[in-house]
């Protein structure tokens, strides 16, 4: 009897395609058979039977080893082999044949057991025949073995293509710089590439089998779960097929921005999702830098506009005065309309306005230096000497206004850059003289703070409203009080200088109670 348990695709057609003794369907393409049988009489009987049925004998072997040597050269279409032979048996011989030279195999056996059938099937036997065989059983077994072999080879090729596809897929996903993560319809991670480990910190074995929610902050869990449930039920996409920017969570519980591209597919009645995730931390940082640069540029442009307006206005006044007095002196030289005393007074006015212009230009140069200098070398300041130098510079203002300035005999030691700090004092004191009472009463001092020294200038002026205090240190802003003349660059420069030296500026003032302008610098040591 023959075994028909190993049916597969094409087996029914193969069974109907059995050659007969008169020739038939197989005559034009005779099947070449290798007979492997250790009993010579049985081998000859089977060979004769096969020839009568229209098959071609490709060869005969008496052992498994001999069959393995013959197959590469004769290339049979099918092997008809005894299971029990000296040396290696039919099971092992079949295993080696399928591993080296895949060929359909029909097994001859003296008995039939379930264990034998299972072992034979596992190594690639296509059919078996219980001795003694008859022609019809041999033909049917050969047809079944060839059909099953075709199925087996097709499956092998399919598996090979699948392995190649998986290898390509793995190579692509593992070489990708973006994280590639897949999950099922329950939101459980099923795939995790190397880049995902680099981005999130989880190893593949840690991530696969875990919910997707481990990759997002807890505040997004409910929305994710609801969105997943809605899509599974309705197939209504909201983020699928597009790229969105989200906040992700690493294994170390650090949040970071990502760009997510999501897609889905269905297989075996289940729904799966794949996500390509890119860490955009550097991009966001670059965007923030660019935004800050744009904001700084916009601020500088606005500053430049105010700068141009202020400089034009503040240079125009002394220049107009110089021009006017010069014209009067020239006319007097022709008609003698001015006395020598008057001419000397006008020259004095010209000198004062020229000094104002020089101060404006000096401050412009100072501002340019503050803006362009990247790093400042600070040192311990001799604040007493700096204040004395400023008072000497402003002596003409003190004399004109009758200002009285008091200062401490000793100053606490602070760190800064002397030439810049001198300009801060010059601005504060000159403003106190200009906007103070009549006569201006000005007090200078310092308070020691935690890590900083707070230096201040107090005056007896009219004081400032809250609105005026708020806009005081805006770029190139100045107080437009009726009595006050001068330029509006000062406080902007003060703010830039002090902030660059690691301190801050401010003002305390109330209407009718005068003002206190201060700046802080790092304490020595």
XYZ file of C-alpha atoms in Angstrom:
525
model
C 0.000 0.000 0.000
C 1.138 3.550 -0.552
C 0.932 6.498 1.846
C -1.171 9.461 0.698
C -0.962 11.448 3.955
C 1.400 14.042 2.480
C -0.932 15.792 0.116
C -0.445 19.429 -0.838
C -1.001 21.913 -3.629
C -1.018 20.057 -6.950
C -1.240 16.539 -5.461
C -4.694 15.757 -6.863
C -3.588 16.790 -10.329
C -0.373 14.784 -9.968
C -2.262 11.612 -8.981
C -4.386 11.867 -12.139
C -1.225 12.292 -14.215
C 0.004 8.697 -13.756
C 1.791 7.122 -16.767
C 0.459 3.821 -18.156
C 2.253 0.967 -19.888
C 1.292 2.257 -23.285
C 2.959 5.622 -22.676
C 0.489 8.435 -22.129
C 1.007 11.818 -20.515
C 4.570 11.155 -19.294
C 6.040 9.570 -22.459
C 7.302 12.832 -23.921
C 9.087 13.768 -20.686
C 10.108 10.467 -19.107
C 10.780 10.647 -15.401
C 14.281 9.524 -14.445
C 14.361 7.435 -11.264
C 17.280 6.564 -8.975
C 16.572 3.274 -7.162
C 18.308 2.901 -3.793
C 17.833 -0.645 -2.448
C 20.390 -2.802 -0.668
C 18.796 -6.119 -1.758
C 19.820 -6.697 -5.391
C 16.839 -8.893 -6.250
C 14.360 -6.360 -4.937
C 16.237 -3.544 -6.737
C 16.097 -5.372 -10.067
C 12.409 -6.139 -9.596
C 11.571 -2.508 -8.911
C 13.695 -1.307 -11.831
C 11.921 -3.688 -14.202
C 8.555 -2.593 -12.913
C 9.449 1.071 -13.407
C 10.681 0.506 -16.952
C 7.487 -1.345 -17.876
C 5.531 1.640 -16.555
C 7.432 4.051 -18.781
C 9.938 5.485 -16.294
C 13.662 5.777 -17.061
C 16.178 4.257 -14.665
C 18.758 6.944 -13.964
C 20.800 4.634 -11.784
C 20.819 2.140 -8.953
C 22.582 2.384 -5.596
C 22.821 -0.156 -2.777
C 23.633 2.245 0.108
C 22.799 5.765 1.161
C 26.422 6.840 0.794
C 26.491 5.570 -2.780
C 23.275 7.403 -3.594
C 24.706 10.670 -2.266
C 27.721 10.253 -4.537
C 25.607 9.519 -7.606
C 22.960 12.222 -7.364
C 25.154 15.240 -8.306
C 26.163 13.633 -11.591
C 22.977 11.843 -12.708
C 20.452 14.412 -11.424
C 17.409 12.067 -11.088
C 13.848 13.394 -11.178
C 12.888 11.220 -8.206
C 14.606 8.847 -5.755
C 12.908 5.588 -4.800
C 14.721 4.482 -1.628
C 14.554 1.744 0.991
C 14.395 2.957 4.564
C 16.523 0.219 6.101
C 20.016 -0.028 4.598
C 23.550 -0.672 5.830
C 25.386 2.464 6.908
C 23.170 5.518 6.952
C 19.476 4.657 6.665
C 16.908 6.128 4.290
C 15.804 8.834 6.761
C 19.313 10.281 7.169
C 20.063 9.864 3.449
C 16.908 11.820 2.599
C 17.855 14.581 5.022
C 21.260 14.929 3.338
C 19.737 14.826 -0.161
C 17.322 17.645 0.640
C 20.086 19.681 2.249
C 22.563 19.278 -0.663
C 20.639 18.301 -3.827
C 16.880 18.766 -3.270
C 15.048 15.918 -5.072
C 11.631 14.209 -4.656
C 11.985 11.056 -2.518
C 9.657 8.030 -2.228
C 10.428 5.775 0.725
C 10.144 1.962 0.628
C 9.403 0.388 3.999
C 8.484 -3.056 5.273
C 6.172 -1.609 7.897
C 4.199 1.553 8.645
C 4.129 3.410 11.975
C 3.114 6.934 12.959
C 6.603 7.637 14.269
C 8.132 6.553 10.958
C 5.718 8.685 8.952
C 6.524 11.734 11.104
C 10.280 11.270 10.855
C 10.136 10.723 7.093
C 7.947 13.791 6.582
C 10.254 15.991 8.670
C 13.316 15.195 6.526
C 11.512 15.740 3.197
C 10.152 12.318 2.116
C 7.308 13.013 -0.286
C 5.529 9.643 -0.080
C 6.100 6.098 1.106
C 5.208 2.604 -0.083
C 4.865 -0.508 2.088
C 6.615 -3.500 0.514
C 5.916 -5.342 -1.681
C 4.925 -2.523 -4.041
C 2.657 -2.784 -7.041
C 2.835 -0.620 -10.193
C -0.173 1.539 -9.390
C 1.079 2.325 -5.868
C 4.512 3.225 -7.241
C 3.036 5.583 -9.852
C 0.759 7.259 -7.365
C 3.543 7.583 -4.780
C 5.907 9.116 -7.364
C 3.200 11.561 -8.460
C 2.476 12.526 -4.849
C 6.178 12.862 -3.997
C 6.825 15.111 -7.001
C 3.777 17.249 -6.266
C 4.720 17.560 -2.626
C 8.303 18.322 -3.611
C 7.078 21.144 -5.876
C 5.063 22.501 -2.963
C 8.036 22.118 -0.635
C 10.379 23.920 -3.033
C 7.823 26.668 -3.636
C 7.494 27.062 0.123
C 11.264 27.050 0.475
C 11.592 29.762 -2.178
C 8.813 31.712 -0.519
C 10.532 31.388 2.855
C 13.822 32.403 1.289
C 12.222 35.470 -0.269
C 10.578 36.202 3.063
C 13.934 35.919 4.833
C 15.534 38.147 2.219
C 12.693 40.632 2.580
C 13.007 40.548 6.338
C 16.774 40.965 6.041
C 16.335 43.948 3.734
C 13.691 45.366 6.037
C 15.938 44.855 9.038
C 18.926 46.368 7.239
C 16.887 49.406 6.228
C 15.289 49.927 9.611
C 18.501 49.305 11.538
C 20.483 51.731 9.364
C 17.818 54.441 9.639
C 18.635 57.476 11.764
C 14.981 57.828 12.741
C 13.236 55.614 15.255
C 10.902 53.091 13.620
C 8.312 51.653 15.996
C 5.382 49.343 15.236
C 2.432 48.387 17.428
C -0.749 46.346 17.286
C -4.324 47.584 17.602
C -4.018 47.523 21.398
C -1.122 49.956 21.310
C 1.450 47.316 22.291
C 4.922 47.699 20.754
C 5.769 44.898 18.299
C 8.855 46.291 16.548
C 11.735 48.482 17.703
C 14.820 49.461 15.683
C 18.302 50.497 16.769
C 17.624 54.199 16.294
C 14.643 53.931 18.661
C 17.049 52.684 21.327
C 19.372 55.620 20.666
C 16.511 58.137 20.843
C 14.420 56.759 23.722
C 17.006 54.762 25.683
C 15.039 51.482 25.823
C 16.682 48.329 24.444
C 14.602 46.275 22.006
C 13.884 43.580 24.586
C 12.747 46.256 27.040
C 10.415 48.010 24.599
C 8.734 45.184 22.652
C 5.602 44.082 24.475
C 5.242 47.369 26.344
C 2.450 49.908 25.698
C 3.212 52.913 23.525
C 2.376 55.136 26.476
C 5.873 54.547 27.903
C 7.084 56.868 25.141
C 4.907 59.852 26.078
C 4.313 62.051 29.151
C 1.432 60.922 31.351
C -0.635 63.997 30.500
C -1.058 62.621 26.942
C -2.035 59.036 27.890
C -5.800 59.581 27.953
C -5.856 61.386 24.593
C -3.687 58.667 23.014
C -5.922 55.857 24.292
C -9.089 57.622 23.135
C -7.595 58.364 19.701
C -6.454 54.758 19.230
C -9.891 53.402 20.186
C -11.644 55.848 17.863
C -9.491 54.895 14.860
C -9.838 51.145 15.455
C -13.616 51.540 15.543
C -14.122 54.116 12.779
C -10.922 54.089 10.666
C -11.205 57.869 10.720
C -7.650 59.273 10.413
C -6.639 62.475 12.105
C -2.858 62.274 12.363
C -2.315 59.158 10.227
C -0.723 60.007 6.905
C 0.692 63.318 8.098
C 3.658 64.496 10.135
C 2.971 66.063 13.510
C 5.206 67.483 16.213
C 4.727 66.044 19.700
C 6.443 65.782 23.053
C 8.050 62.400 23.773
C 9.416 60.832 26.962
C 12.736 58.998 27.252
C 13.579 56.085 29.533
C 15.283 58.594 31.841
C 11.939 60.467 32.047
C 13.215 63.453 30.098
C 10.788 65.151 27.720
C 11.957 66.132 24.244
C 10.313 67.247 20.966
C 9.776 64.770 18.118
C 8.318 64.742 14.611
C 5.992 61.742 14.123
C 4.834 60.187 10.838
C 2.183 57.504 11.371
C 0.746 54.828 9.049
C -1.214 51.605 9.453
C -1.877 48.276 7.749
C -4.061 45.228 8.277
C -2.913 41.607 8.350
C -4.629 38.445 9.522
C -7.687 40.379 10.579
C -5.675 42.572 12.932
C -4.662 46.222 12.693
C -1.062 47.396 12.993
C 0.575 50.796 13.173
C 4.065 51.962 12.239
C 5.638 55.234 13.270
C 8.746 57.024 12.076
C 9.944 59.244 14.906
C 12.628 61.893 14.620
C 14.224 63.664 17.553
C 13.979 67.358 16.634
C 15.662 68.727 19.743
C 18.521 70.226 17.748
C 16.145 71.620 15.164
C 14.007 73.239 17.854
C 17.124 74.629 19.487
C 18.247 76.023 16.141
C 14.785 77.478 15.549
C 14.845 79.086 18.976
C 18.297 80.495 18.257
C 17.058 81.810 14.944
C 13.979 83.340 16.576
C 16.168 84.936 19.231
C 18.518 86.203 16.555
C 15.582 87.643 14.617
C 14.227 89.256 17.791
C 17.646 90.679 18.628
C 17.995 91.925 15.074
C 14.564 93.523 15.220
C 15.455 95.120 18.543
C 18.725 96.398 17.126
C 16.969 97.788 14.082
C 14.495 99.559 16.334
C 17.418 100.756 18.423
C 19.149 101.983 15.310
C 16.082 103.985 14.312
C 15.869 105.538 17.761
C 19.628 105.969 17.773
C 19.573 107.925 14.496
C 16.670 110.091 15.673
C 18.223 110.791 19.067
C 21.685 111.547 17.721
C 20.307 113.850 15.048
C 18.190 115.682 17.627
C 20.841 115.921 20.325
C 23.620 117.001 18.002
C 21.385 119.526 16.291
C 20.830 121.656 19.397
C 24.490 122.358 20.292
C 25.388 122.598 16.613
C 22.668 125.231 16.132
C 23.993 127.145 19.128
C 27.591 126.966 17.856
C 26.488 128.156 14.419
C 24.440 131.012 15.875
C 27.138 132.315 18.192
C 29.799 131.960 15.511
C 27.667 134.018 13.103
C 27.196 136.776 15.700
C 30.917 136.922 16.394
C 31.713 137.108 12.649
C 29.187 139.908 12.130
C 30.561 141.766 15.150
C 34.027 141.557 13.671
C 32.722 143.600 10.712
C 30.448 146.122 12.387
C 31.829 146.143 15.940
C 28.383 145.484 17.415
C 29.739 143.284 20.236
C 31.986 144.324 23.045
C 35.030 142.182 23.839
C 33.242 140.933 26.962
C 30.226 139.845 24.880
C 32.423 138.136 22.308
C 34.223 136.258 25.114
C 30.881 135.157 26.562
C 29.764 133.876 23.138
C 33.026 131.977 22.724
C 32.382 130.406 26.127
C 28.924 129.293 24.908
C 30.498 127.825 21.784
C 32.969 125.903 23.952
C 30.179 124.523 26.164
C 28.159 123.294 23.168
C 31.252 121.825 21.541
C 31.883 119.947 24.801
C 28.323 118.588 24.686
C 28.851 117.414 21.142
C 32.133 115.796 22.101
C 30.417 113.986 24.983
C 27.722 112.707 22.656
C 30.324 111.395 20.234
C 32.287 109.811 23.088
C 29.165 108.016 24.273
C 28.405 106.825 20.765
C 31.905 105.351 20.569
C 31.417 103.804 24.005
C 28.106 102.265 22.944
C 29.732 100.806 19.837
C 32.464 99.311 22.005
C 29.992 97.797 24.475
C 27.956 96.238 21.669
C 30.941 94.777 19.852
C 33.013 93.485 22.778
C 32.260 89.788 23.368
C 34.192 89.307 26.619
C 35.247 91.842 29.250
C 38.304 91.478 31.470
C 37.200 92.675 34.910
C 39.349 93.664 37.896
C 38.986 95.151 41.357
C 37.853 98.768 40.990
C 39.257 101.807 42.805
C 35.799 103.316 43.091
C 36.972 106.412 45.033
C 39.341 107.397 42.230
C 36.686 106.709 39.549
C 34.120 108.937 41.305
C 36.680 111.720 41.719
C 37.495 111.565 38.005
C 33.801 111.817 37.121
C 33.318 114.843 39.376
C 36.278 116.503 37.713
C 34.756 115.825 34.277
C 31.433 117.327 35.369
C 32.926 120.295 37.155
C 31.436 122.755 34.643
C 27.917 121.378 35.299
C 28.423 121.525 39.054
C 29.581 125.120 38.788
C 26.688 126.163 36.564
C 24.003 124.505 38.667
C 25.482 125.098 42.104
C 25.115 121.378 42.823
C 26.298 119.966 46.139
C 27.636 116.370 45.907
C 28.464 114.228 48.951
C 30.222 110.857 48.758
C 31.609 108.348 51.297
C 35.280 108.425 52.187
C 35.645 104.696 51.511
C 34.005 102.413 49.018
C 33.460 98.612 49.120
C 35.500 96.672 46.573
C 33.707 95.461 43.468
C 34.704 93.873 40.167
C 34.228 95.647 36.838
C 35.845 97.424 33.934
C 37.020 100.872 35.019
C 36.388 102.940 31.864
C 32.852 101.620 31.549
C 31.955 102.070 35.231
C 33.209 105.649 35.018
C 30.664 106.291 32.261
C 27.881 104.828 34.427
C 28.692 107.226 37.259
C 29.015 110.114 34.808
C 25.570 109.444 33.411
C 23.864 109.039 36.782
C 25.484 112.111 38.317
C 24.922 114.343 35.280
C 21.245 113.328 35.223
C 20.976 114.094 38.943
C 22.385 117.555 38.259
C 20.107 118.181 35.269
C 16.901 116.795 36.779
C 17.553 117.552 40.455
C 16.227 120.418 42.537
C 17.573 123.913 42.582
C 20.251 123.746 43.721
C 20.748 120.023 43.149
C 21.549 118.106 46.338
C 23.185 114.817 45.316
C 24.259 111.948 47.569
C 26.417 109.017 46.424
C 26.697 105.718 48.288
C 26.939 101.956 48.257
C 25.361 98.994 50.059
C 26.888 95.556 50.380
C 24.596 92.724 49.222
C 24.910 88.969 48.938
C 27.559 88.556 46.233
C 27.075 92.068 44.819
C 27.626 95.713 45.687
C 24.753 98.150 45.089
C 25.962 101.634 44.117
C 23.466 104.527 44.078
C 22.902 108.211 43.305
C 20.113 110.117 45.107
C 18.796 113.536 44.102
C 16.246 116.058 45.358
C 14.387 116.406 42.081
C 10.677 116.293 41.330
C 10.608 112.492 41.234
C 9.241 110.158 38.581
C 5.825 108.668 37.871
C 5.371 104.902 37.536
C 5.049 105.256 33.758
C 8.297 107.209 33.556
C 10.108 104.643 35.713
C 8.919 101.790 33.473
C 10.325 103.320 30.302
C 13.498 104.831 31.740
C 15.951 102.141 30.723
C 14.322 101.319 27.401
C 16.778 101.737 24.532
C 17.561 105.403 23.871
C 14.660 106.614 25.988
C 14.951 109.808 27.968
C 12.828 111.981 30.186
C 11.300 114.895 28.333
C 11.149 117.313 31.221
C 10.860 120.968 30.435
C 14.123 122.124 32.013
C 16.215 119.236 30.868
C 18.544 119.472 27.932
C 20.957 116.715 26.875
C 21.061 113.506 24.999
C 18.997 110.344 25.356
C 21.730 107.740 24.816
C 22.869 107.610 28.420
C 20.577 105.196 30.213
C 20.602 102.746 27.332
C 24.382 102.656 27.523
C 24.262 102.287 31.319
C 21.967 99.279 31.030
C 24.172 97.613 28.413
C 27.356 98.235 30.403
C 26.079 96.975 33.735
C 24.398 93.877 32.305
C 27.584 93.009 30.430
C 29.496 93.302 33.716
C 27.093 90.889 35.429
C 24.939 93.396 37.288
C 21.628 95.174 36.926
C 20.247 98.705 36.908
C 17.153 100.270 38.415
C 15.491 103.310 39.885
C 13.424 104.057 42.976
C 11.375 107.252 42.848
C 8.147 108.904 43.897
C 6.619 112.165 42.746
C 7.869 114.988 44.985
C 10.447 112.819 46.783
C 13.365 112.748 44.383
C 14.934 109.697 42.742
C 17.531 107.033 43.495
C 19.304 105.490 40.498
C 21.377 102.395 41.242
C 23.527 99.746 39.614
C 25.040 96.561 40.973
C 28.421 94.908 40.367
C 29.880 91.598 41.552
C 31.606 91.768 44.943
C 35.338 91.077 45.085
C 36.120 87.461 46.050
